[in-house]
Coordinates of C-alpha atoms and ligand atoms in Angstrom, one line a residue:
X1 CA -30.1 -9.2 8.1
X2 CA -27.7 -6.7 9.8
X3 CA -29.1 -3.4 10.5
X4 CA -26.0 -1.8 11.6
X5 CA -24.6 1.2 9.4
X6 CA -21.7 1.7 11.1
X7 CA -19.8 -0.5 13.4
X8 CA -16.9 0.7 16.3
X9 CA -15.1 -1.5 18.2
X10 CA -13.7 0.7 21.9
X11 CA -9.9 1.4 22.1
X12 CA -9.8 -1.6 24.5
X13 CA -10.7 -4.0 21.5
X14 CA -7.3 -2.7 19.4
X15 CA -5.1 -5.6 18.2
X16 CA -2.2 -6.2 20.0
X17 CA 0.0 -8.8 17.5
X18 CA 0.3 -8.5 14.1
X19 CA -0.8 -11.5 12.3
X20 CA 2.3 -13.0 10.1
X21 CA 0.7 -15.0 7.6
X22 CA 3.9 -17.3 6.3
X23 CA 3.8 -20.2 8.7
X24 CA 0.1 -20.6 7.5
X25 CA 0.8 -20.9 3.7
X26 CA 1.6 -24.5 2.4
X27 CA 4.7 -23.0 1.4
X28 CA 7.0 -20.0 1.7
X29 CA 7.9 -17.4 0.0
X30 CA 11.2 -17.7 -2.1
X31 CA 13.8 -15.5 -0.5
X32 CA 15.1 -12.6 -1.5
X33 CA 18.8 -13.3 -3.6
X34 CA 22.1 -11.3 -4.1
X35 CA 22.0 -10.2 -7.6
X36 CA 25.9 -11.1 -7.8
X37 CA 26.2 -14.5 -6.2
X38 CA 22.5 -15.4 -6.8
X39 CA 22.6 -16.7 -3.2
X40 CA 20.0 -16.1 -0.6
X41 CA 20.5 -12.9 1.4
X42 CA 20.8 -12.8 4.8
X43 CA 19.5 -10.6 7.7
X44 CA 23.2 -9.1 8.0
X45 CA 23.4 -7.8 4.9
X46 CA 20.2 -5.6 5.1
X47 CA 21.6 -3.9 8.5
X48 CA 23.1 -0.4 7.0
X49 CA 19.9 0.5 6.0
X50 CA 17.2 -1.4 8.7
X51 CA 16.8 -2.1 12.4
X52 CA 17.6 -5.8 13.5
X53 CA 13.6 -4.9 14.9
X54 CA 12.3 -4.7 11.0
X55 CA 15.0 -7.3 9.6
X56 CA 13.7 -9.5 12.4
X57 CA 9.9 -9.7 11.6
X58 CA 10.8 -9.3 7.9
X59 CA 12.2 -12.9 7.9
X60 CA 10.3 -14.2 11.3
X61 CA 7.9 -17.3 11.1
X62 CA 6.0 -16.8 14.3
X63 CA 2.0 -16.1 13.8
X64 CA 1.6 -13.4 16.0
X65 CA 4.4 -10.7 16.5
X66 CA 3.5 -8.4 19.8
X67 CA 2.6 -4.8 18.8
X68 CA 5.0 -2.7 21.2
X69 CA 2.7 -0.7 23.7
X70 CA 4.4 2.9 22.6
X71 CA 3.1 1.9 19.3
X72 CA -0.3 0.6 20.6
X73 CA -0.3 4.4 22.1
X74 CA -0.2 5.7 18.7
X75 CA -2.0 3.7 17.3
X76 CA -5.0 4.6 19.4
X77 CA -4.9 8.4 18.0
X78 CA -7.2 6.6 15.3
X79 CA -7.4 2.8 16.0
X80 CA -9.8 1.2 15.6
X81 CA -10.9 2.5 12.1
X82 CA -14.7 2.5 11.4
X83 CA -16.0 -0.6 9.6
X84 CA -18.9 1.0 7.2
X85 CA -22.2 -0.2 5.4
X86 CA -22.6 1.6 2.3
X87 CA -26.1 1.5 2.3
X88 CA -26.9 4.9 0.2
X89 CA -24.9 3.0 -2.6
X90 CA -26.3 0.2 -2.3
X91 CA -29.7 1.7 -3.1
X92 CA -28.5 3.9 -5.6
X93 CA -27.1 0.0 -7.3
X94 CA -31.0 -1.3 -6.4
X95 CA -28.8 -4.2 -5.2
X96 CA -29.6 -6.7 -2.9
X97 CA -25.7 -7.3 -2.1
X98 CA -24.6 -5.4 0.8
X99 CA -21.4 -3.6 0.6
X100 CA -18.8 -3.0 3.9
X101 CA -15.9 -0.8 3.8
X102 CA -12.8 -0.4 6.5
X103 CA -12.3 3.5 6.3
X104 CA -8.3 3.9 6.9
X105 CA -8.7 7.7 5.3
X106 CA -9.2 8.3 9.6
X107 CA -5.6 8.5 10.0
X108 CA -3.7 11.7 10.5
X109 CA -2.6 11.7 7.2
X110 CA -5.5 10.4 6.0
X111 CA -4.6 6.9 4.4
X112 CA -3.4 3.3 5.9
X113 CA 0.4 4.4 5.5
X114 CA 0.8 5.2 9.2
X115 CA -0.3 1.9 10.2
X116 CA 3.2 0.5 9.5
X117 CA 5.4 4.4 9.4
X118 CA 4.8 4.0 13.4
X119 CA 6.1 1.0 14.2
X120 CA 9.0 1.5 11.7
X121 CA 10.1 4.3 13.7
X122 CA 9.6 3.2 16.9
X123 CA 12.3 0.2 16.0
X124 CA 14.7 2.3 14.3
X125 CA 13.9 5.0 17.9
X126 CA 14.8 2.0 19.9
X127 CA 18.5 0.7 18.1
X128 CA 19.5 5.0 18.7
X129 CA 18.6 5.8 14.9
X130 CA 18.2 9.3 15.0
X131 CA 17.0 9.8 11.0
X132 CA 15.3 8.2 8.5
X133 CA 15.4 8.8 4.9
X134 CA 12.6 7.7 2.4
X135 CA 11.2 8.9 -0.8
X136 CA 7.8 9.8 -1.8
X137 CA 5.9 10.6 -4.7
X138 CA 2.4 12.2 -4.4
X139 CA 3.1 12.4 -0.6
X140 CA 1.5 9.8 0.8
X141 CA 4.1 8.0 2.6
X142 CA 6.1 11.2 2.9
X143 CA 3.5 12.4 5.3
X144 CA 3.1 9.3 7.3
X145 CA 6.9 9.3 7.8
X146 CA 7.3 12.7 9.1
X147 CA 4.4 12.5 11.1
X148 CA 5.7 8.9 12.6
X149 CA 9.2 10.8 13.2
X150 CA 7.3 13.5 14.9
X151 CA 6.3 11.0 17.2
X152 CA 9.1 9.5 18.4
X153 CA 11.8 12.6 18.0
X154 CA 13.7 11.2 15.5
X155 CA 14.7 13.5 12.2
X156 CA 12.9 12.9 8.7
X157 CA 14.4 13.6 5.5
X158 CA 12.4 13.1 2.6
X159 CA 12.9 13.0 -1.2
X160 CA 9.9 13.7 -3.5
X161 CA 9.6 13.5 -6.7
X162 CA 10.2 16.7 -8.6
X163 CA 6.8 17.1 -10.7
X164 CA 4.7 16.1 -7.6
X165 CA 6.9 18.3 -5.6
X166 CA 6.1 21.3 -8.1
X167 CA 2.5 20.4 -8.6
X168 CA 1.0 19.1 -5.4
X169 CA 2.0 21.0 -2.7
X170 CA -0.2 20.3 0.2
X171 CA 1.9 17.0 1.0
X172 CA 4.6 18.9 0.9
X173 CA 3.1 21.5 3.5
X174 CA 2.2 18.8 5.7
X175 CA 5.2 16.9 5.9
X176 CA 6.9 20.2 7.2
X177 CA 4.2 20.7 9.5
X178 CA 5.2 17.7 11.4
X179 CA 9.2 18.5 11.1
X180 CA 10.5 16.7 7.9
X181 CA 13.2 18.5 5.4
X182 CA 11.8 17.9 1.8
X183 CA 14.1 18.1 -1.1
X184 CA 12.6 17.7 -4.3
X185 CA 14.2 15.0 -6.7
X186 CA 16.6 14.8 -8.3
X187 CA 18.4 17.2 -5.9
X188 CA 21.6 18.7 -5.5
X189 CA 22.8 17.4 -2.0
X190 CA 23.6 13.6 -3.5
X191 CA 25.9 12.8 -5.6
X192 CA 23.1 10.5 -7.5
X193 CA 20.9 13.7 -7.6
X194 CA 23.6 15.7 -9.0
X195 CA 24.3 13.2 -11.8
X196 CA 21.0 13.5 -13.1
X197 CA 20.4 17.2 -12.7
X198 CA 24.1 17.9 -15.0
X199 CA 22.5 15.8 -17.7
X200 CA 19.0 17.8 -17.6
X201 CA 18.6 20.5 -15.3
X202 CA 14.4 20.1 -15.5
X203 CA 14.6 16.6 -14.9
X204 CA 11.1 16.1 -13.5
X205 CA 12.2 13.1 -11.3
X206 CA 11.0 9.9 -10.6
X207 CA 10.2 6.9 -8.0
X208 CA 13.2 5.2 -8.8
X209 CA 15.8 8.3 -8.1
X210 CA 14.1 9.3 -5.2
X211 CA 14.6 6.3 -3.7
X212 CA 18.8 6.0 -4.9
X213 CA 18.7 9.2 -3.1
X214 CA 17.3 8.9 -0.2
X215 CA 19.5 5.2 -0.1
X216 CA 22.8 7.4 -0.4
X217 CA 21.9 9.1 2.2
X218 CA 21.0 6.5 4.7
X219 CA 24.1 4.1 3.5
X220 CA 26.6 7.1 4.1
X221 CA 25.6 7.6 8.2
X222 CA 25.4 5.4 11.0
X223 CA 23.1 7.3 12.2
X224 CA 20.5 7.3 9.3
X225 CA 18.3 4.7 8.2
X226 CA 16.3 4.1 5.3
X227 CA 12.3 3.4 5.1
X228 CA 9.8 2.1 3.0
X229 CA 6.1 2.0 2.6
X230 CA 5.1 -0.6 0.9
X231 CA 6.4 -4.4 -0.7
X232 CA 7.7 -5.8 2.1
X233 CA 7.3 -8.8 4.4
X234 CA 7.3 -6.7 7.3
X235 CA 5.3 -3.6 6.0
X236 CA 2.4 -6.1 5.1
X237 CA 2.7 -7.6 8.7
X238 CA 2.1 -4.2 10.4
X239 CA -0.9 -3.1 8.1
X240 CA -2.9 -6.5 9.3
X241 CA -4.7 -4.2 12.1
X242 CA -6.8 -3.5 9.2
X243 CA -7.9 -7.0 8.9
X244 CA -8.3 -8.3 11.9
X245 CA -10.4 -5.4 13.4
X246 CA -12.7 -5.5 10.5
X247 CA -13.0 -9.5 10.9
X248 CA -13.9 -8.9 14.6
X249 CA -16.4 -5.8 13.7
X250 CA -18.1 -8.1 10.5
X251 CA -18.7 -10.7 13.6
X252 CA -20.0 -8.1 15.7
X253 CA -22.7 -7.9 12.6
X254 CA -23.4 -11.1 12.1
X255 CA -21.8 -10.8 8.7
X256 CA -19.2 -12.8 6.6
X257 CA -17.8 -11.5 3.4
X258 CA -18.2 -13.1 0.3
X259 CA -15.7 -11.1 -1.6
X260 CA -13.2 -9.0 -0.7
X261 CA -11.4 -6.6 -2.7
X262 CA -8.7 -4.3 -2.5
X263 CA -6.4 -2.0 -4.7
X264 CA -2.7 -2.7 -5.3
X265 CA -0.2 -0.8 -5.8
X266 CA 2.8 -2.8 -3.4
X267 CA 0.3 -4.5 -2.3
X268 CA 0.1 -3.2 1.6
X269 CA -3.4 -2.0 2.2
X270 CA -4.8 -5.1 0.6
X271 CA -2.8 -7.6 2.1
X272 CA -3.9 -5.8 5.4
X273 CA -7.1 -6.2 5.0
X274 CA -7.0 -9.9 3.3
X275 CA -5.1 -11.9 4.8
X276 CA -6.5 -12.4 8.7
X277 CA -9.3 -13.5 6.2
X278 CA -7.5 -15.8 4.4
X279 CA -6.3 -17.4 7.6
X280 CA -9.8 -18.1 8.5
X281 CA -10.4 -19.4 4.3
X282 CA -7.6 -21.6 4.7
X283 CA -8.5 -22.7 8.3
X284 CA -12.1 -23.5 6.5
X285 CA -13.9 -21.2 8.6
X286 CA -15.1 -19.0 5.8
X287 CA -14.4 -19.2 2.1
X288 CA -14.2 -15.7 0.2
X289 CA -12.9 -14.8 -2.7
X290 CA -10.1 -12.4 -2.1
X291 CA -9.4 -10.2 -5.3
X292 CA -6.8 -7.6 -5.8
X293 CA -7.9 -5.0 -8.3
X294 CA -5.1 -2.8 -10.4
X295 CA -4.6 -0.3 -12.7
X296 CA -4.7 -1.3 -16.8
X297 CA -2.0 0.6 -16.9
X298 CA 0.0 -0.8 -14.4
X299 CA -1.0 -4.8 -14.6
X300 CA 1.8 -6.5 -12.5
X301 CA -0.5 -9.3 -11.4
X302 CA -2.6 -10.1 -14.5
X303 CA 0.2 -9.4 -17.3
X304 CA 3.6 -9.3 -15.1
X305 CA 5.8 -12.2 -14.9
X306 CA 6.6 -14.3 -12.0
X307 CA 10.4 -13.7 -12.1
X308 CA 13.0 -12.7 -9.7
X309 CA 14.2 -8.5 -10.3
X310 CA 15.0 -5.6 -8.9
X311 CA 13.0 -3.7 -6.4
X312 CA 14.0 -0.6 -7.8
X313 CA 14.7 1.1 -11.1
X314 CA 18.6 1.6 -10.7
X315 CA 19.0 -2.2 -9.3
X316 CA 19.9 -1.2 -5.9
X317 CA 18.1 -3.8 -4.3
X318 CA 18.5 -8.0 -3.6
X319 CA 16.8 -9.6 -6.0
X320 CA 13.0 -10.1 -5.3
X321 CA 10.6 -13.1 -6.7
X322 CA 7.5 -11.6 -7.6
X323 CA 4.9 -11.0 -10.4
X324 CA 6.8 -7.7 -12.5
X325 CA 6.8 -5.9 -15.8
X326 CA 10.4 -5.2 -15.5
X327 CA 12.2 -2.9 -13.3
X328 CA 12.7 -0.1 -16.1
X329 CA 8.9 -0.2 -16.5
X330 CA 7.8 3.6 -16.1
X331 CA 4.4 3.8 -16.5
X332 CA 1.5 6.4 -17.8
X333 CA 1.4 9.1 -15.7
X334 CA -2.5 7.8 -14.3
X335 CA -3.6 9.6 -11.3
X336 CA -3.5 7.3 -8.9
X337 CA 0.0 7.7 -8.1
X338 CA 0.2 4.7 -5.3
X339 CA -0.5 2.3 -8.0
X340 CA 2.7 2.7 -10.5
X341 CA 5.2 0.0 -8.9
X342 CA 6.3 -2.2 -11.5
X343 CA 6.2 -5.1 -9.4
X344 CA 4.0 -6.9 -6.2
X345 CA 5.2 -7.3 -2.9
X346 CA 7.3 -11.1 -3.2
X347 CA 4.8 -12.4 -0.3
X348 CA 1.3 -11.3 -2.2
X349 CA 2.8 -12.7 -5.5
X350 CA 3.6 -16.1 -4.2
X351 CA 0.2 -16.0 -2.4
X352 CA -1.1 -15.6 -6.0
X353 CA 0.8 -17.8 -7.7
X354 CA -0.8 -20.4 -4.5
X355 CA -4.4 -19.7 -6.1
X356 CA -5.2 -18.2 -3.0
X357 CA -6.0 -14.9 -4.1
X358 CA -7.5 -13.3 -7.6
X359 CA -6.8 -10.0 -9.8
X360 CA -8.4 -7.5 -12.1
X361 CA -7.5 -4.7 -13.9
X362 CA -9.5 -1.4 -14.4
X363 CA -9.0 1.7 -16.3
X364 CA -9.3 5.1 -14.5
X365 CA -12.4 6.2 -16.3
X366 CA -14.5 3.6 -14.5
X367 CA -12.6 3.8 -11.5
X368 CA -13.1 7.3 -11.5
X369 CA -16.6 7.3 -12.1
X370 CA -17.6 4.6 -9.0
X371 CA -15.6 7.0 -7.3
X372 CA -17.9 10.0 -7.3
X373 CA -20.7 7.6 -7.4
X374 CA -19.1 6.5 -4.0
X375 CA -18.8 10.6 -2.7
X376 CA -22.1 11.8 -3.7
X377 CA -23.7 8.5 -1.8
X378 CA -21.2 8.4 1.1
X379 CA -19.8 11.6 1.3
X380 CA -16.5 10.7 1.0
X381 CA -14.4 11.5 -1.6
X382 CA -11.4 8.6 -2.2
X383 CA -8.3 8.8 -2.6
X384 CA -8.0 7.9 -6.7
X385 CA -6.4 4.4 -5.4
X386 CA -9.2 3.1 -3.2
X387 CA -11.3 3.7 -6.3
X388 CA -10.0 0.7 -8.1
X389 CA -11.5 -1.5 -5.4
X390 CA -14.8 0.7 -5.2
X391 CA -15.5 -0.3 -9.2
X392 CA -14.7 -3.5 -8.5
X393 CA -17.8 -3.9 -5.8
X394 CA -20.0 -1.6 -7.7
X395 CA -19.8 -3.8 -10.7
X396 CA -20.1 -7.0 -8.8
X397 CA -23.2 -5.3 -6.9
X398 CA -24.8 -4.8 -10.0
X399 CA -24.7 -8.4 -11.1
X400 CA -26.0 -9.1 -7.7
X401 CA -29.1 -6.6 -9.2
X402 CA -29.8 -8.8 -11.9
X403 CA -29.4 -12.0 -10.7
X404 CA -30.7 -11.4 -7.3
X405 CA -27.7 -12.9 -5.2
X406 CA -27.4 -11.4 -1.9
X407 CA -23.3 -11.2 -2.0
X408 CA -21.5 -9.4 0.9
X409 CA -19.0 -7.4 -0.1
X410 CA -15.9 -6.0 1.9
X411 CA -14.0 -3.6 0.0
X412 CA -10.3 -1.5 1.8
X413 CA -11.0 2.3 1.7
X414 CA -7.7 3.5 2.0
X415 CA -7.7 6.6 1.7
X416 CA -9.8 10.0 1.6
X417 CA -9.3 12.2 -1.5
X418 CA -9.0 15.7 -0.3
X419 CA -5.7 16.8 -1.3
X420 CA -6.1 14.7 -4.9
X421 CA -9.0 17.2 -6.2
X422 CA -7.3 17.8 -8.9
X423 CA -7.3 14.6 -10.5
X424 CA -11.5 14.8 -9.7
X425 CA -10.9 17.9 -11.6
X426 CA -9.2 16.3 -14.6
X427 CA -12.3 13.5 -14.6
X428 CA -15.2 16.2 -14.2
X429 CA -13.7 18.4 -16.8
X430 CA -13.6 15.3 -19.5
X431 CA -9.6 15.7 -19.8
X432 CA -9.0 12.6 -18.1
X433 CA -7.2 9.8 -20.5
X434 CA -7.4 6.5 -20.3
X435 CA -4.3 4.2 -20.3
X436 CA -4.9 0.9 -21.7
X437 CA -2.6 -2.2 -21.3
X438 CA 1.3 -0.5 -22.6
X439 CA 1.9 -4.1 -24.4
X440 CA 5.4 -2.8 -25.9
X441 CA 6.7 -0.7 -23.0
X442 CA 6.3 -3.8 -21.0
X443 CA 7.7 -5.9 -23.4
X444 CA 11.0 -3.8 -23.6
X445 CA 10.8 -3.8 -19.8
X446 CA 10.9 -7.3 -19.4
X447 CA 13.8 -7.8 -21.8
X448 CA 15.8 -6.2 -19.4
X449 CA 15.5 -8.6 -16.3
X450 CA 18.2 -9.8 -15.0
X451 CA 17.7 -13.0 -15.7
X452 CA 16.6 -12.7 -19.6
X453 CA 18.7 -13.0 -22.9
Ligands
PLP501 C1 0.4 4.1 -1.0 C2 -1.0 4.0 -1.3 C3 -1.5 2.9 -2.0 C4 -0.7 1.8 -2.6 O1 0.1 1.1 -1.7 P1 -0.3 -0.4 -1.2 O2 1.0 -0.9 -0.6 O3 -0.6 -1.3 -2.4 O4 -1.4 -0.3 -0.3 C5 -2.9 2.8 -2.2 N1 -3.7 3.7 -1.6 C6 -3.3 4.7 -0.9 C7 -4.3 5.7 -0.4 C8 -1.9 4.9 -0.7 O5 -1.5 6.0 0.0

């Protein structure tokens, strides 16, 4: 049995391709569509607001995609990311599973988000970009934009949702630490934000005009491109250093994971982690299951539809195939702010729809509670996200406890929790709700894809 608590791999063993999983899958993915002609869309049309570098790799069907060395470079502030044995918990479970997680919370900003910001910017650096727009909620991929732009001299501009922007400013703080301008959303200096702040001038914002915002922006200068975090073919590609260092490091321990399990919110950390593993399971090299684990509140996989709609809420975006609960879908204001996308990146939902992958859905409370379980044993605190995959492997590590099975677990820690206290606060204090499944909200929602009635 592996002794090892804690497992490093030296800068030298760093992965140099990203692994594209496509030309392994019996089938692709269906592509993207124009929401007018209904006809597939091509790379030309995605060039106002991406690099030919992205657009490429978004659409490629090579296996291995070369990681450019000034990315490597960066990568190595933090790469590669500590593979963990969770042994206090495990003894605190009395289980005889054994429980691995990939720490990404290492990062600068402390999550997996710069994983794919960095190379982002480094292709937009290369075609002369000299700005990129995003949005961000709860700051997350705010932070691992600017800090990405810091690296390679190029301007951020970000738009953040109002209430987070109000509420949580530590994001905020560090995203101007490393150079970005932060507006808070809706703002005054688009014309979409100005639309919205006539009709309420306390509008508390959300996802969905932060990104037509930060869109308008990008789409009105040559100069200026847009970024994203999350979703997308080629975002998934660049998070798969996750996966294939910790496939090298459970090697290095003699150790092969029977389930792995990761939250999703777009479905980029997990994805990341999974799916050098699912090479090997569909190579017949190993055979875990590979489970995604959301919020009740937010159920994409296990009560979405598998339907083509918009990526955003205004309908911005080509068309995407993937499991969704309708682009108008807002849901409960949960903590775990990652997690409220009302669809699944198209790649991870056709994946699904192949039987390839499972899902679960958890409410906070238990999320929350594996969660501290998880600091006081670890001393970690997660992000509210990671959590979500944490409750998953506690509760499968306690079934090992009563019927003995010695399962190894691999779960994604994506994130620390240090500047999302508060929402520990809310749980300690006993003022945190739970959001069950919203059967009617969703129901509305999905009576307003584009394809319906
Ligand atoms: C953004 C974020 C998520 C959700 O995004 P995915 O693309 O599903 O990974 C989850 N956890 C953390 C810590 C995040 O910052």
């Amino acid at each position: 049995m592996a002794k090892t608590i804690k497992t490093l791999l030296s800068e030298e063993r760093m992965p140099t391709h990203w692994y594209n999983v496509i030309p392994d899958l019996p089938s692709p993915p269906p592509p993207p569509l124009h929401p007018a002609t209904m006809e597939p869309v091509g790379p030309d049309a995605l060039t106002p607001l991406f690099p030919m570098g992205l657009i490429l790799q978004e659409v490629s069907g090579e296996s291995y995609i070369d990681i450019p060395e000034p990315v490597q470079d960066v990568y190595r502030l933090w790469r590669p990311t500590p593979l963990m044995r969770a042994r206090r918990l495990e003894k605190a479970l009395g289980t005889p599973a054994r429980i691995y997680y990939k720490y990404e919370g290492a990062s600068p900003v402390g999550s997996h988000k710069p994983n794919t910001a960095v190379p982002q910017v480094f292709f937009n650096a290369e075609e002369g970009v000299r700005k990129l727009t995003t949005e961000t909620g709860a700051g997350q991929w705010g932070a691992a934009l600017a800090f990405a732009c810091s690296a390679f001299a190029v301007e951020c501009e970000v738009w953040q949702v109002r209430a987070s922007y109000d509420q949580k400013p530590y994001r905020r703080l560090m995203m101007e630490v490393f150079g970005a301008e932060v507006h808070p959303s809706p703002s005054n200096v688009t014309e979409t934000g100005q639309k919205y702040l006539e009709q309420d001038p306390d509008n508390p914002g959300s996802l969905g005009i932060a990104i037509s915002e930060a869109i308008e922006v990008a789409a009105g200068d040559a100069n200026t491109h847009y970024s994203l975090g999350s979703v997308l073919n080629h975002v998934l590609l660049h998070q798969t250093v996750i996966g294939q260092e910790a496939l090298e490091q459970m090697a290095v321990l003699g150790e092969e994971p029977d389930l792995i399990v990761g939250c999703t919110g777009g479905g980029s950390n997990f994805a990341g982690l999974s799916m050098p593993f699912l090479r090997e399971k569909m190579a017949g090299r190993m055979s875990p299951e590979i489970r995604c684990v959301e919020p009740s509140a937010c159920p994409s996989f296990t009560k979405g539809v598998y339907t083509y709609d918009f990526g955003d809420a205004a309908g911005f975006t080509p068309l995407l195939k993937m499991r969704t609960l309708g682009h108008s879908f807002v849901p409960d204001p949960i903590h775990s702010g990652g997690l409220r996308y009302h669809g699944m990146s198209p790649l991870l939902s056709h994946i699904y729809e192949l039987g390839l992958i499972t899902a679960e859905a958890k409410l906070q409370s238990e999320c929350f509670e594996a969660g501290i379980l998880f600091a006081r044993c670890e001393g970690i605190v997660p992000a509210p996200e990671p959590t979500h995959a944490i409750a998953a492997a506690v509760a499968e590590a306690r079934r090992c406890a009563e019927t003995g099975e010695e399962k190894v677990i691999l779960t994604a820690m994506c994130g620390h929790g240090l500047l999302d206290l508060s929402a520990f606060d809310s749980y300690l204090s006993g003022e945190l709700s739970d959001y069950g499944f919203p059967e009617e909200k969703v129901q509305a929602a999905l009576e307003g894809l584009p394809g319906a009635g």
